[in-house]
Amino acid sequence: YYATKASDGATLTFAGDGDNLYSYSLVTFTEINRTVGGAYTTQDEDQYWEFVQFGDRLIATSIENQPQYYDLTISTHFEDLPGSPPRARHVGVVRDFVVLANTNTLPSEVRWSGDNDSEEWTPLVNQSDAQTLQDGGWIQGVIGGEVGYLIQERQIVKMTYVGPPVIFQFDVIEAGYGCSSPYSICRIHATAFYRGH
């Protein structure tokens, strides 16, 4: 479930279940699945859609399906996010980059889009690239902002933009402790909460 506001001031609400994506208005859920590419792959009961807003685009991810996008000003249905991004369990926005984490390649991989371009996913083009975290287990979630935080099973990693050629610097800020439940992470202002262990 995700509520957002477009640049024209319109407030929109979305939701996802094991098979579909929906818009919500008053008391009605309307299915707005993609029109090209066929039905979504049914998700396991312990997997969920995650949503993030990137400008006027709402981006939705699940590990079983290609990342989806919905233009808040003109779309009537979700569609596959262009540029061949990986499937991923988690999504966030760090500075002007869409960040996908826990991908279908590796559960400890983080991939980011081109600078201010949610459709560019070719490595080393417009600063798009990837990083595999060698310790800490699965990435359980992404907290975005001016800097990013990757919450893993056994550590927390700070993701700081430093520019080319490195693009992002990754620093462990908490070792040995992490998040046991991937969908327990929530952020309130400058504070994040999650189920730890």
mmCIF file with all atom_site columns, C-alpha atoms in Angstrom:
data_model
loop_
_atom_site.group_PDB
_atom_site.id
_atom_site.type_symbol
_atom_site.label_atom_id
_atom_site.label_alt_id
_atom_site.label_comp_id
_atom_site.label_asym_id
_atom_site.label_entity_id
_atom_site.label_seq_id
_atom_site.pdbx_PDB_ins_code
_atom_site.Cartn_x
_atom_site.Cartn_y
_atom_site.Cartn_z
_atom_site.occupancy
_atom_site.B_iso_or_equiv
_atom_site.pdbx_formal_charge
_atom_site.auth_seq_id
_atom_site.auth_comp_id
_atom_site.auth_asym_id
_atom_site.auth_atom_id
_atom_site.pdbx_PDB_model_num
ATOM 1   C CA . TYR A 1 1   ? 0.000   0.000   0.000   1.00 0.00 ? 1   TYR A CA 1
ATOM 2   C CA . TYR A 1 2   ? 1.455   3.384   -0.982  1.00 0.00 ? 2   TYR A CA 1
ATOM 3   C CA . ALA A 1 3   ? 0.089   6.935   -1.057  1.00 0.00 ? 3   ALA A CA 1
ATOM 4   C CA . THR A 1 4   ? 1.807   9.654   -3.086  1.00 0.00 ? 4   THR A CA 1
ATOM 5   C CA . LYS A 1 5   ? 1.360   13.096  -4.634  1.00 0.00 ? 5   LYS A CA 1
ATOM 6   C CA . ALA A 1 6   ? 2.050   14.086  -8.246  1.00 0.00 ? 6   ALA A CA 1
ATOM 7   C CA . SER A 1 7   ? 3.709   17.340  -9.274  1.00 0.00 ? 7   SER A CA 1
ATOM 8   C CA . ASP A 1 8   ? 0.285   18.752  -10.222 1.00 0.00 ? 8   ASP A CA 1
ATOM 9   C CA . GLY A 1 9   ? -0.891  18.251  -6.624  1.00 0.00 ? 9   GLY A CA 1
ATOM 10  C CA . ALA A 1 10  ? -3.067  15.197  -7.253  1.00 0.00 ? 10  ALA A CA 1
ATOM 11  C CA . THR A 1 11  ? -2.985  12.613  -4.467  1.00 0.00 ? 11  THR A CA 1
ATOM 12  C CA . LEU A 1 12  ? -2.987  8.986   -5.578  1.00 0.00 ? 12  LEU A CA 1
ATOM 13  C CA . THR A 1 13  ? -3.040  5.723   -3.660  1.00 0.00 ? 13  THR A CA 1
ATOM 14  C CA . PHE A 1 14  ? -1.829  2.315   -4.869  1.00 0.00 ? 14  PHE A CA 1
ATOM 15  C CA . ALA A 1 15  ? -1.686  -1.237  -3.572  1.00 0.00 ? 15  ALA A CA 1
ATOM 16  C CA . GLY A 1 16  ? -0.413  -4.624  -4.642  1.00 0.00 ? 16  GLY A CA 1
ATOM 17  C CA . ASP A 1 17  ? -1.207  -8.234  -3.793  1.00 0.00 ? 17  ASP A CA 1
ATOM 18  C CA . GLY A 1 18  ? 0.117   -11.595 -4.907  1.00 0.00 ? 18  GLY A CA 1
ATOM 19  C CA . ASP A 1 19  ? -1.153  -11.184 -8.467  1.00 0.00 ? 19  ASP A CA 1
ATOM 20  C CA . ASN A 1 20  ? -2.132  -7.580  -9.199  1.00 0.00 ? 20  ASN A CA 1
ATOM 21  C CA . LEU A 1 21  ? -1.415  -3.888  -8.805  1.00 0.00 ? 21  LEU A CA 1
ATOM 22  C CA . TYR A 1 22  ? -4.281  -1.514  -7.990  1.00 0.00 ? 22  TYR A CA 1
ATOM 23  C CA . SER A 1 23  ? -5.244  2.128   -7.714  1.00 0.00 ? 23  SER A CA 1
ATOM 24  C CA . TYR A 1 24  ? -7.527  3.059   -4.826  1.00 0.00 ? 24  TYR A CA 1
ATOM 25  C CA . SER A 1 25  ? -10.206 5.725   -4.765  1.00 0.00 ? 25  SER A CA 1
ATOM 26  C CA . LEU A 1 26  ? -12.783 6.218   -2.017  1.00 0.00 ? 26  LEU A CA 1
ATOM 27  C CA . VAL A 1 27  ? -13.763 2.595   -1.338  1.00 0.00 ? 27  VAL A CA 1
ATOM 28  C CA . THR A 1 28  ? -12.798 1.006   -4.664  1.00 0.00 ? 28  THR A CA 1
ATOM 29  C CA . PHE A 1 29  ? -9.664  -0.867  -5.717  1.00 0.00 ? 29  PHE A CA 1
ATOM 30  C CA . THR A 1 30  ? -9.187  -0.897  -9.504  1.00 0.00 ? 30  THR A CA 1
ATOM 31  C CA . GLU A 1 31  ? -6.760  -3.374  -11.097 1.00 0.00 ? 31  GLU A CA 1
ATOM 32  C CA . ILE A 1 32  ? -4.188  -1.463  -13.199 1.00 0.00 ? 32  ILE A CA 1
ATOM 33  C CA . ASN A 1 33  ? -1.771  -4.212  -14.231 1.00 0.00 ? 33  ASN A CA 1
ATOM 34  C CA . ARG A 1 34  ? 0.531   -3.709  -17.195 1.00 0.00 ? 34  ARG A CA 1
ATOM 35  C CA . THR A 1 35  ? -1.089  -3.861  -20.616 1.00 0.00 ? 35  THR A CA 1
ATOM 36  C CA . VAL A 1 36  ? 2.004   -5.274  -22.358 1.00 0.00 ? 36  VAL A CA 1
ATOM 37  C CA . GLY A 1 37  ? 3.950   -8.325  -21.181 1.00 0.00 ? 37  GLY A CA 1
ATOM 38  C CA . GLY A 1 38  ? 1.183   -10.473 -19.803 1.00 0.00 ? 38  GLY A CA 1
ATOM 39  C CA . ALA A 1 39  ? 0.016   -11.260 -16.299 1.00 0.00 ? 39  ALA A CA 1
ATOM 40  C CA . TYR A 1 40  ? 2.317   -10.890 -13.334 1.00 0.00 ? 40  TYR A CA 1
ATOM 41  C CA . THR A 1 41  ? 3.962   -13.960 -11.846 1.00 0.00 ? 41  THR A CA 1
ATOM 42  C CA . THR A 1 42  ? 2.140   -14.881 -8.658  1.00 0.00 ? 42  THR A CA 1
ATOM 43  C CA . GLN A 1 43  ? 4.243   -13.998 -5.644  1.00 0.00 ? 43  GLN A CA 1
ATOM 44  C CA . ASP A 1 44  ? 4.961   -16.315 -2.738  1.00 0.00 ? 44  ASP A CA 1
ATOM 45  C CA . GLU A 1 45  ? 2.942   -15.407 0.341   1.00 0.00 ? 45  GLU A CA 1
ATOM 46  C CA . ASP A 1 46  ? 6.039   -14.072 2.136   1.00 0.00 ? 46  ASP A CA 1
ATOM 47  C CA . GLN A 1 47  ? 6.943   -11.658 -0.699  1.00 0.00 ? 47  GLN A CA 1
ATOM 48  C CA . TYR A 1 48  ? 5.497   -8.186  -1.253  1.00 0.00 ? 48  TYR A CA 1
ATOM 49  C CA . TRP A 1 49  ? 5.536   -5.300  -3.695  1.00 0.00 ? 49  TRP A CA 1
ATOM 50  C CA . GLU A 1 50  ? 7.639   -2.307  -2.672  1.00 0.00 ? 50  GLU A CA 1
ATOM 51  C CA . PHE A 1 51  ? 6.968   1.199   -4.012  1.00 0.00 ? 51  PHE A CA 1
ATOM 52  C CA . VAL A 1 52  ? 9.013   4.385   -4.298  1.00 0.00 ? 52  VAL A CA 1
ATOM 53  C CA . GLN A 1 53  ? 8.381   7.730   -5.988  1.00 0.00 ? 53  GLN A CA 1
ATOM 54  C CA . PHE A 1 54  ? 10.970  9.076   -8.430  1.00 0.00 ? 54  PHE A CA 1
ATOM 55  C CA . GLY A 1 55  ? 9.783   12.435  -9.733  1.00 0.00 ? 55  GLY A CA 1
ATOM 56  C CA . ASP A 1 56  ? 6.377   11.802  -11.297 1.00 0.00 ? 56  ASP A CA 1
ATOM 57  C CA . ARG A 1 57  ? 7.060   8.082   -11.589 1.00 0.00 ? 57  ARG A CA 1
ATOM 58  C CA . LEU A 1 58  ? 5.896   5.535   -9.077  1.00 0.00 ? 58  LEU A CA 1
ATOM 59  C CA . ILE A 1 59  ? 8.169   2.484   -9.272  1.00 0.00 ? 59  ILE A CA 1
ATOM 60  C CA . ALA A 1 60  ? 7.040   -0.902  -7.948  1.00 0.00 ? 60  ALA A CA 1
ATOM 61  C CA . THR A 1 61  ? 9.289   -3.924  -7.449  1.00 0.00 ? 61  THR A CA 1
ATOM 62  C CA . SER A 1 62  ? 8.945   -7.587  -6.534  1.00 0.00 ? 62  SER A CA 1
ATOM 63  C CA . ILE A 1 63  ? 11.478  -10.365 -6.950  1.00 0.00 ? 63  ILE A CA 1
ATOM 64  C CA . GLU A 1 64  ? 9.162   -12.386 -9.218  1.00 0.00 ? 64  GLU A CA 1
ATOM 65  C CA . ASN A 1 65  ? 8.376   -9.583  -11.684 1.00 0.00 ? 65  ASN A CA 1
ATOM 66  C CA . GLN A 1 66  ? 10.120  -6.915  -13.738 1.00 0.00 ? 66  GLN A CA 1
ATOM 67  C CA . PRO A 1 67  ? 10.130  -3.509  -12.028 1.00 0.00 ? 67  PRO A CA 1
ATOM 68  C CA . GLN A 1 68  ? 7.005   -1.577  -12.931 1.00 0.00 ? 68  GLN A CA 1
ATOM 69  C CA . TYR A 1 69  ? 6.367   2.139   -13.307 1.00 0.00 ? 69  TYR A CA 1
ATOM 70  C CA . TYR A 1 70  ? 3.322   4.394   -13.357 1.00 0.00 ? 70  TYR A CA 1
ATOM 71  C CA . ASP A 1 71  ? 3.509   8.020   -14.503 1.00 0.00 ? 71  ASP A CA 1
ATOM 72  C CA . LEU A 1 72  ? 1.473   9.895   -11.916 1.00 0.00 ? 72  LEU A CA 1
ATOM 73  C CA . THR A 1 73  ? 0.378   12.529  -14.446 1.00 0.00 ? 73  THR A CA 1
ATOM 74  C CA . ILE A 1 74  ? -0.642  10.452  -17.477 1.00 0.00 ? 74  ILE A CA 1
ATOM 75  C CA . SER A 1 75  ? -0.651  6.679   -16.848 1.00 0.00 ? 75  SER A CA 1
ATOM 76  C CA . THR A 1 76  ? -3.737  4.525   -16.525 1.00 0.00 ? 76  THR A CA 1
ATOM 77  C CA . HIS A 1 77  ? -1.818  1.254   -16.005 1.00 0.00 ? 77  HIS A CA 1
ATOM 78  C CA . PHE A 1 78  ? 1.583   0.143   -14.783 1.00 0.00 ? 78  PHE A CA 1
ATOM 79  C CA . GLU A 1 79  ? 4.156   -0.904  -17.395 1.00 0.00 ? 79  GLU A CA 1
ATOM 80  C CA . ASP A 1 80  ? 7.604   -2.552  -17.323 1.00 0.00 ? 80  ASP A CA 1
ATOM 81  C CA . LEU A 1 81  ? 10.297  -0.050  -16.346 1.00 0.00 ? 81  LEU A CA 1
ATOM 82  C CA . PRO A 1 82  ? 12.403  0.474   -19.513 1.00 0.00 ? 82  PRO A CA 1
ATOM 83  C CA . GLY A 1 83  ? 16.132  -0.160  -19.717 1.00 0.00 ? 83  GLY A CA 1
ATOM 84  C CA . SER A 1 84  ? 16.358  -3.788  -18.524 1.00 0.00 ? 84  SER A CA 1
ATOM 85  C CA . PRO A 1 85  ? 16.656  -3.238  -14.766 1.00 0.00 ? 85  PRO A CA 1
ATOM 86  C CA . PRO A 1 86  ? 17.001  -6.398  -12.667 1.00 0.00 ? 86  PRO A CA 1
ATOM 87  C CA . ARG A 1 87  ? 14.167  -7.889  -10.689 1.00 0.00 ? 87  ARG A CA 1
ATOM 88  C CA . ALA A 1 88  ? 14.602  -6.937  -7.043  1.00 0.00 ? 88  ALA A CA 1
ATOM 89  C CA . ARG A 1 89  ? 12.973  -7.302  -3.655  1.00 0.00 ? 89  ARG A CA 1
ATOM 90  C CA . HIS A 1 90  ? 13.718  -3.760  -2.506  1.00 0.00 ? 90  HIS A CA 1
ATOM 91  C CA . VAL A 1 91  ? 13.779  -0.265  -3.987  1.00 0.00 ? 91  VAL A CA 1
ATOM 92  C CA . GLY A 1 92  ? 14.736  3.224   -2.833  1.00 0.00 ? 92  GLY A CA 1
ATOM 93  C CA . VAL A 1 93  ? 15.916  6.586   -4.152  1.00 0.00 ? 93  VAL A CA 1
ATOM 94  C CA . VAL A 1 94  ? 19.367  7.855   -3.159  1.00 0.00 ? 94  VAL A CA 1
ATOM 95  C CA . ARG A 1 95  ? 20.028  11.389  -4.379  1.00 0.00 ? 95  ARG A CA 1
ATOM 96  C CA . ASP A 1 96  ? 18.994  11.214  -8.065  1.00 0.00 ? 96  ASP A CA 1
ATOM 97  C CA . PHE A 1 97  ? 19.377  7.459   -8.500  1.00 0.00 ? 97  PHE A CA 1
ATOM 98  C CA . VAL A 1 98  ? 16.832  4.642   -8.327  1.00 0.00 ? 98  VAL A CA 1
ATOM 99  C CA . VAL A 1 99  ? 18.393  1.910   -6.202  1.00 0.00 ? 99  VAL A CA 1
ATOM 100 C CA . LEU A 1 100 ? 17.380  -1.755  -6.490  1.00 0.00 ? 100 LEU A CA 1
ATOM 101 C CA . ALA A 1 101 ? 18.634  -4.198  -3.875  1.00 0.00 ? 101 ALA A CA 1
ATOM 102 C CA . ASN A 1 102 ? 18.495  -7.953  -3.276  1.00 0.00 ? 102 ASN A CA 1
ATOM 103 C CA . THR A 1 103 ? 18.268  -8.666  -6.983  1.00 0.00 ? 103 THR A CA 1
ATOM 104 C CA . ASN A 1 104 ? 17.511  -11.810 -8.934  1.00 0.00 ? 104 ASN A CA 1
ATOM 105 C CA . THR A 1 105 ? 21.291  -12.022 -9.539  1.00 0.00 ? 105 THR A CA 1
ATOM 106 C CA . LEU A 1 106 ? 22.380  -11.976 -5.881  1.00 0.00 ? 106 LEU A CA 1
ATOM 107 C CA . PRO A 1 107 ? 20.538  -11.220 -2.609  1.00 0.00 ? 107 PRO A CA 1
ATOM 108 C CA . SER A 1 108 ? 23.522  -9.080  -1.533  1.00 0.00 ? 108 SER A CA 1
ATOM 109 C CA . GLU A 1 109 ? 23.670  -7.035  -4.771  1.00 0.00 ? 109 GLU A CA 1
ATOM 110 C CA . VAL A 1 110 ? 22.691  -3.380  -5.058  1.00 0.00 ? 110 VAL A CA 1
ATOM 111 C CA . ARG A 1 111 ? 22.124  -1.823  -8.510  1.00 0.00 ? 111 ARG A CA 1
ATOM 112 C CA . TRP A 1 112 ? 21.464  1.814   -9.298  1.00 0.00 ? 112 TRP A CA 1
ATOM 113 C CA . SER A 1 113 ? 20.126  3.630   -12.339 1.00 0.00 ? 113 SER A CA 1
ATOM 114 C CA . GLY A 1 114 ? 21.720  6.396   -14.346 1.00 0.00 ? 114 GLY A CA 1
ATOM 115 C CA . ASP A 1 115 ? 21.926  9.830   -12.758 1.00 0.00 ? 115 ASP A CA 1
ATOM 116 C CA . ASN A 1 116 ? 18.401  11.297  -12.802 1.00 0.00 ? 116 ASN A CA 1
ATOM 117 C CA . ASP A 1 117 ? 17.377  8.575   -15.288 1.00 0.00 ? 117 ASP A CA 1
ATOM 118 C CA . SER A 1 118 ? 15.223  5.674   -14.104 1.00 0.00 ? 118 SER A CA 1
ATOM 119 C CA . GLU A 1 119 ? 15.500  4.042   -17.554 1.00 0.00 ? 119 GLU A CA 1
ATOM 120 C CA . GLU A 1 120 ? 19.310  3.749   -17.722 1.00 0.00 ? 120 GLU A CA 1
ATOM 121 C CA . TRP A 1 121 ? 20.639  0.468   -16.273 1.00 0.00 ? 121 TRP A CA 1
ATOM 122 C CA . THR A 1 122 ? 23.686  -0.214  -18.453 1.00 0.00 ? 122 THR A CA 1
ATOM 123 C CA . PRO A 1 123 ? 26.766  -0.436  -16.197 1.00 0.00 ? 123 PRO A CA 1
ATOM 124 C CA . LEU A 1 124 ? 29.059  2.609   -16.411 1.00 0.00 ? 124 LEU A CA 1
ATOM 125 C CA . VAL A 1 125 ? 26.615  4.586   -18.585 1.00 0.00 ? 125 VAL A CA 1
ATOM 126 C CA . ASN A 1 126 ? 25.536  7.870   -16.946 1.00 0.00 ? 126 ASN A CA 1
ATOM 127 C CA . GLN A 1 127 ? 26.949  6.569   -13.622 1.00 0.00 ? 127 GLN A CA 1
ATOM 128 C CA . SER A 1 128 ? 24.730  3.469   -13.504 1.00 0.00 ? 128 SER A CA 1
ATOM 129 C CA . ASP A 1 129 ? 26.479  0.513   -11.861 1.00 0.00 ? 129 ASP A CA 1
ATOM 130 C CA . ALA A 1 130 ? 26.279  -2.229  -9.235  1.00 0.00 ? 130 ALA A CA 1
ATOM 131 C CA . GLN A 1 131 ? 27.975  -3.387  -6.046  1.00 0.00 ? 131 GLN A CA 1
ATOM 132 C CA . THR A 1 132 ? 27.940  -6.745  -4.293  1.00 0.00 ? 132 THR A CA 1
ATOM 133 C CA . LEU A 1 133 ? 28.277  -6.547  -0.514  1.00 0.00 ? 133 LEU A CA 1
ATOM 134 C CA . GLN A 1 134 ? 30.662  -9.318  0.504   1.00 0.00 ? 134 GLN A CA 1
ATOM 135 C CA . ASP A 1 135 ? 29.503  -9.662  4.125   1.00 0.00 ? 135 ASP A CA 1
ATOM 136 C CA . GLY A 1 136 ? 26.341  -9.139  6.135   1.00 0.00 ? 136 GLY A CA 1
ATOM 137 C CA . GLY A 1 137 ? 23.932  -11.498 4.379   1.00 0.00 ? 137 GLY A CA 1
ATOM 138 C CA . TRP A 1 138 ? 20.863  -10.610 2.377   1.00 0.00 ? 138 TRP A CA 1
ATOM 139 C CA . ILE A 1 139 ? 19.920  -6.973  1.877   1.00 0.00 ? 139 ILE A CA 1
ATOM 140 C CA . GLN A 1 140 ? 16.652  -6.586  3.795   1.00 0.00 ? 140 GLN A CA 1
ATOM 141 C CA . GLY A 1 141 ? 15.770  -3.071  2.660   1.00 0.00 ? 141 GLY A CA 1
ATOM 142 C CA . VAL A 1 142 ? 16.891  0.328   1.369   1.00 0.00 ? 142 VAL A CA 1
ATOM 143 C CA . ILE A 1 143 ? 16.476  3.640   3.177   1.00 0.00 ? 143 ILE A CA 1
ATOM 144 C CA . GLY A 1 144 ? 16.911  6.459   0.690   1.00 0.00 ? 144 GLY A CA 1
ATOM 145 C CA . GLY A 1 145 ? 17.692  10.146  0.905   1.00 0.00 ? 145 GLY A CA 1
ATOM 146 C CA . GLU A 1 146 ? 20.783  12.316  0.416   1.00 0.00 ? 146 GLU A CA 1
ATOM 147 C CA . VAL A 1 147 ? 22.720  9.229   1.526   1.00 0.00 ? 147 VAL A CA 1
ATOM 148 C CA . GLY A 1 148 ? 21.397  5.675   1.438   1.00 0.00 ? 148 GLY A CA 1
ATOM 149 C CA . TYR A 1 149 ? 21.390  2.926   4.034   1.00 0.00 ? 149 TYR A CA 1
ATOM 150 C CA . LEU A 1 150 ? 21.372  -0.744  3.104   1.00 0.00 ? 150 LEU A CA 1
ATOM 151 C CA . ILE A 1 151 ? 19.936  -2.796  5.952   1.00 0.00 ? 151 ILE A CA 1
ATOM 152 C CA . GLN A 1 152 ? 21.269  -6.352  5.824   1.00 0.00 ? 152 GLN A CA 1
ATOM 153 C CA . GLU A 1 153 ? 20.738  -9.417  7.966   1.00 0.00 ? 153 GLU A CA 1
ATOM 154 C CA . ARG A 1 154 ? 23.956  -8.854  9.924   1.00 0.00 ? 154 ARG A CA 1
ATOM 155 C CA . GLN A 1 155 ? 25.120  -5.300  9.215   1.00 0.00 ? 155 GLN A CA 1
ATOM 156 C CA . ILE A 1 156 ? 24.117  -1.805  8.121   1.00 0.00 ? 156 ILE A CA 1
ATOM 157 C CA . VAL A 1 157 ? 25.958  -0.136  5.248   1.00 0.00 ? 157 VAL A CA 1
ATOM 158 C CA . LYS A 1 158 ? 25.996  3.583   4.423   1.00 0.00 ? 158 LYS A CA 1
ATOM 159 C CA . MET A 1 159 ? 25.855  4.381   0.686   1.00 0.00 ? 159 MET A CA 1
ATOM 160 C CA . THR A 1 160 ? 27.402  7.784   -0.069  1.00 0.00 ? 160 THR A CA 1
ATOM 161 C CA . TYR A 1 161 ? 27.601  9.435   -3.480  1.00 0.00 ? 161 TYR A CA 1
ATOM 162 C CA . VAL A 1 162 ? 31.207  10.402  -4.324  1.00 0.00 ? 162 VAL A CA 1
ATOM 163 C CA . GLY A 1 163 ? 30.979  10.730  -8.120  1.00 0.00 ? 163 GLY A CA 1
ATOM 164 C CA . PRO A 1 164 ? 32.903  9.055   -10.956 1.00 0.00 ? 164 PRO A CA 1
ATOM 165 C CA . PRO A 1 165 ? 34.741  6.799   -11.247 1.00 0.00 ? 165 PRO A CA 1
ATOM 166 C CA . VAL A 1 166 ? 33.649  5.176   -7.957  1.00 0.00 ? 166 VAL A CA 1
ATOM 167 C CA . ILE A 1 167 ? 30.085  6.645   -7.978  1.00 0.00 ? 167 ILE A CA 1
ATOM 168 C CA . PHE A 1 168 ? 29.100  5.379   -4.524  1.00 0.00 ? 168 PHE A CA 1
ATOM 169 C CA . GLN A 1 169 ? 31.202  4.628   -1.461  1.00 0.00 ? 169 GLN A CA 1
ATOM 170 C CA . PHE A 1 170 ? 29.999  1.844   0.854   1.00 0.00 ? 170 PHE A CA 1
ATOM 171 C CA . ASP A 1 171 ? 30.865  1.991   4.574   1.00 0.00 ? 171 ASP A CA 1
ATOM 172 C CA . VAL A 1 172 ? 29.797  -0.470  7.258   1.00 0.00 ? 172 VAL A CA 1
ATOM 173 C CA . ILE A 1 173 ? 28.379  1.565   10.135  1.00 0.00 ? 173 ILE A CA 1
ATOM 174 C CA . GLU A 1 174 ? 27.028  -1.344  12.192  1.00 0.00 ? 174 GLU A CA 1
ATOM 175 C CA . ALA A 1 175 ? 28.643  -4.785  12.081  1.00 0.00 ? 175 ALA A CA 1
ATOM 176 C CA . GLY A 1 176 ? 27.233  -7.970  13.555  1.00 0.00 ? 176 GLY A CA 1
ATOM 177 C CA . TYR A 1 177 ? 23.687  -6.661  13.962  1.00 0.00 ? 177 TYR A CA 1
ATOM 178 C CA . GLY A 1 178 ? 21.008  -6.201  11.354  1.00 0.00 ? 178 GLY A CA 1
ATOM 179 C CA . CYS A 1 179 ? 17.413  -6.851  10.412  1.00 0.00 ? 179 CYS A CA 1
ATOM 180 C CA . SER A 1 180 ? 15.680  -10.204 10.753  1.00 0.00 ? 180 SER A CA 1
ATOM 181 C CA . SER A 1 181 ? 12.458  -9.250  8.918   1.00 0.00 ? 181 SER A CA 1
ATOM 182 C CA . PRO A 1 182 ? 12.848  -7.543  5.531   1.00 0.00 ? 182 PRO A CA 1
ATOM 183 C CA . TYR A 1 183 ? 9.479   -5.798  5.477   1.00 0.00 ? 183 TYR A CA 1
ATOM 184 C CA . SER A 1 184 ? 9.713   -4.491  9.047   1.00 0.00 ? 184 SER A CA 1
ATOM 185 C CA . ILE A 1 185 ? 11.815  -1.437  8.115   1.00 0.00 ? 185 ILE A CA 1
ATOM 186 C CA . CYS A 1 186 ? 10.112  1.943   8.447   1.00 0.00 ? 186 CYS A CA 1
ATOM 187 C CA . ARG A 1 187 ? 11.426  5.480   8.484   1.00 0.00 ? 187 ARG A CA 1
ATOM 188 C CA . ILE A 1 188 ? 10.088  8.471   10.392  1.00 0.00 ? 188 ILE A CA 1
ATOM 189 C CA . HIS A 1 189 ? 11.976  11.676  9.558   1.00 0.00 ? 189 HIS A CA 1
ATOM 190 C CA . ALA A 1 190 ? 15.654  10.994  10.349  1.00 0.00 ? 190 ALA A CA 1
ATOM 191 C CA . THR A 1 191 ? 15.015  7.803   12.339  1.00 0.00 ? 191 THR A CA 1
ATOM 192 C CA . ALA A 1 192 ? 14.547  4.267   11.043  1.00 0.00 ? 192 ALA A CA 1
ATOM 193 C CA . PHE A 1 193 ? 13.045  1.326   12.897  1.00 0.00 ? 193 PHE A CA 1
ATOM 194 C CA . TYR A 1 194 ? 13.217  -2.364  12.085  1.00 0.00 ? 194 TYR A CA 1
ATOM 195 C CA . ARG A 1 195 ? 13.024  -5.763  13.721  1.00 0.00 ? 195 ARG A CA 1
ATOM 196 C CA . GLY A 1 196 ? 16.605  -6.445  14.749  1.00 0.00 ? 196 GLY A CA 1
ATOM 197 C CA . HIS A 1 197 ? 18.536  -9.421  16.064  1.00 0.00 ? 197 HIS A CA 1
#
